[in-house]
Short mmCIF file of C-alpha atoms in Angstrom, two decimals:
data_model
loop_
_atom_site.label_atom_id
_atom_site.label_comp_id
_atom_site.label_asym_id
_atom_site.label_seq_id
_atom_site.Cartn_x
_atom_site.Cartn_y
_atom_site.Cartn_z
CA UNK A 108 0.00 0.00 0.00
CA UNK A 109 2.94 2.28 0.74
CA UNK A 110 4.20 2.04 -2.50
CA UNK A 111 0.49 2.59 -3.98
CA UNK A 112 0.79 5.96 -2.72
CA UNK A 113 4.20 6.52 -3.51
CA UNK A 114 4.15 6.02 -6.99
CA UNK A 115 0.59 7.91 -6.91
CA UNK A 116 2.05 10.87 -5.38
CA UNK A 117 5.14 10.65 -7.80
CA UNK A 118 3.17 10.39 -10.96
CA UNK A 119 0.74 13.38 -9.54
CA UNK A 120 3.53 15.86 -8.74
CA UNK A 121 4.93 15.01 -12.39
CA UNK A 122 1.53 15.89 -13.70
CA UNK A 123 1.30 18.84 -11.78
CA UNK A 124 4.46 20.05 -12.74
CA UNK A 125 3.86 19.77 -16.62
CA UNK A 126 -0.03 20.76 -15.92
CA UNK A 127 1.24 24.48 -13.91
CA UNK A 128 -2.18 24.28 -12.55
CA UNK A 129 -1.39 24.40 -8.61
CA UNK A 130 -4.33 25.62 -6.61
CA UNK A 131 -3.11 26.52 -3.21
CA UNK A 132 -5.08 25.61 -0.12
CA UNK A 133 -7.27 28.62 0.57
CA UNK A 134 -8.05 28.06 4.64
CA UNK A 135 -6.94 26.60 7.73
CA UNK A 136 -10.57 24.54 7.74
CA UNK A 137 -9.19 22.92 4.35
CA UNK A 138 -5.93 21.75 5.56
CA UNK A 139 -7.90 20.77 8.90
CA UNK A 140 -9.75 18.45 6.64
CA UNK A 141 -7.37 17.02 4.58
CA UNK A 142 -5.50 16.44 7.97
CA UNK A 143 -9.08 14.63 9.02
CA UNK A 144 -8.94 12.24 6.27
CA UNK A 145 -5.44 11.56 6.19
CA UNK A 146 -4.67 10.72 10.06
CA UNK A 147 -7.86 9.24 11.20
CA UNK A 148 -9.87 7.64 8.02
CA UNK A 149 -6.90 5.80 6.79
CA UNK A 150 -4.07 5.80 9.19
CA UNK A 151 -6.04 4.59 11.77
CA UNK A 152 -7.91 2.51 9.53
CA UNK A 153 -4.48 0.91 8.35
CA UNK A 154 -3.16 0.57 11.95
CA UNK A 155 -6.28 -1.36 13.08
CA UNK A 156 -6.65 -3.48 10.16
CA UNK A 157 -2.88 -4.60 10.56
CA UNK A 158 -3.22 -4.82 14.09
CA UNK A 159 -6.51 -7.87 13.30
CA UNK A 160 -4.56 -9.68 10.44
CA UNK A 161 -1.36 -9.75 13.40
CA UNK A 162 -3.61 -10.89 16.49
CA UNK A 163 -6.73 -12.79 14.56
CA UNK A 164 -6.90 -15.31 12.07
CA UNK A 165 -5.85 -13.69 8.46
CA UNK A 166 -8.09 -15.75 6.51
CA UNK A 167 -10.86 -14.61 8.78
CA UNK A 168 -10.25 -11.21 9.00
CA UNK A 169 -9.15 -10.87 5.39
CA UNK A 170 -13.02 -11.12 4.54
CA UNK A 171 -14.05 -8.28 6.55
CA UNK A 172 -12.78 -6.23 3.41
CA UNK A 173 -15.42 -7.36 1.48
CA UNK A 174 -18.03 -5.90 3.67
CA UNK A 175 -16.95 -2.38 2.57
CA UNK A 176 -18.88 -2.06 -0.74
CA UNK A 177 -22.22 -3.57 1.56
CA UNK A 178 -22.05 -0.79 3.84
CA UNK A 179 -21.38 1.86 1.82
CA UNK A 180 -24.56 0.71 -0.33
CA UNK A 181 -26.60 0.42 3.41
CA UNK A 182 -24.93 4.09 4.56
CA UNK A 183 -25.52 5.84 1.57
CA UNK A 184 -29.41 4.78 1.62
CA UNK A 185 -29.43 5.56 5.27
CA UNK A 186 -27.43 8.84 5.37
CA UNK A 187 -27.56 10.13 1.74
CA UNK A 188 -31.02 8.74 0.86
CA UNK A 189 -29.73 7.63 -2.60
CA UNK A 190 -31.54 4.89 -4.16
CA UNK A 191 -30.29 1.50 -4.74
CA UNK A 192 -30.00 0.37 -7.85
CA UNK A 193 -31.01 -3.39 -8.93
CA UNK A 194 -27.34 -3.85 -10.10
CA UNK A 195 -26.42 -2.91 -6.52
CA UNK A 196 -28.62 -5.17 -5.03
CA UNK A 197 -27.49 -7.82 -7.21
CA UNK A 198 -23.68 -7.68 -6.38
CA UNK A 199 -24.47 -7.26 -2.55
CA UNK A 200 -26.09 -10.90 -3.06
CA UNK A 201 -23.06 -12.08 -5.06
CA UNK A 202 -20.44 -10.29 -2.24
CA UNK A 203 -22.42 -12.22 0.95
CA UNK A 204 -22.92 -15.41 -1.06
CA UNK A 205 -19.55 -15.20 -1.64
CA UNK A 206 -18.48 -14.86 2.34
CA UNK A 207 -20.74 -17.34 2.89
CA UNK A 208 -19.34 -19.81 0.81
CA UNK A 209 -16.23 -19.60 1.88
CA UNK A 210 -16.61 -19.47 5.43
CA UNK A 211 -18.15 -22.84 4.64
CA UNK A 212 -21.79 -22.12 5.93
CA UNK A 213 -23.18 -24.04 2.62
CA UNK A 214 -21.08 -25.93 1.48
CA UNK A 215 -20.07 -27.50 4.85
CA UNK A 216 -16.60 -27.96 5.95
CA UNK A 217 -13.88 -28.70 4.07
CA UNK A 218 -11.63 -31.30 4.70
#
């Protein structure tokens, strides 16, 4: 993941240095909030999520990722009101068959 970002930020300073388009930040509420998301929506997010694949079972916990698409579909109806779409629905089914399957609920365990 570390190099994800690495090579991100690279390729977008390279682009912004060709581009000339630099916006600067314009308040201290905008650099509050791209503190915000930096330390505590992924940091913290990467710091837990290494600290369950270390102290839990990795194939276990490895799953949870796949939960991410279900509750953003769930949050956005609840917070945002936006409606789901039957596509949606249909790869939430697909995503939590999927868990299910492999956590062996229907197909019973393996040996």
């Amino acid at each position: 993941m570390t190099v994800y970002y690495m090579v991100s930020a690279a390729a977008s300073g390279i682009i912004l240095l060709f581009s000339g388009e630099f916006v600067p930040v314009s308040s201290a509420l905008t650099v509050l909030g791209i503190v915000w998301i930096g330390v505590f929506t992924s940091a913290f997010a990467y710091l837990f999520w290494c600290m369950a694949l270390v102290g839990g079972n990795t194939a276990k916990v490895s799953n949870i990722v796949y939960f991410t698409p279900f509750l953003a579909i769930v949050f956005g109806k609840i917070i945002l009101n936006e409606e789901i779409s039957i596509y949606a629905f249909a790869g939430l089914v697909m995503i939590i068959s999927g868990l299910f399957i492999q956590a062996d609920i229907f197909v019973g365990k393996r040996k």
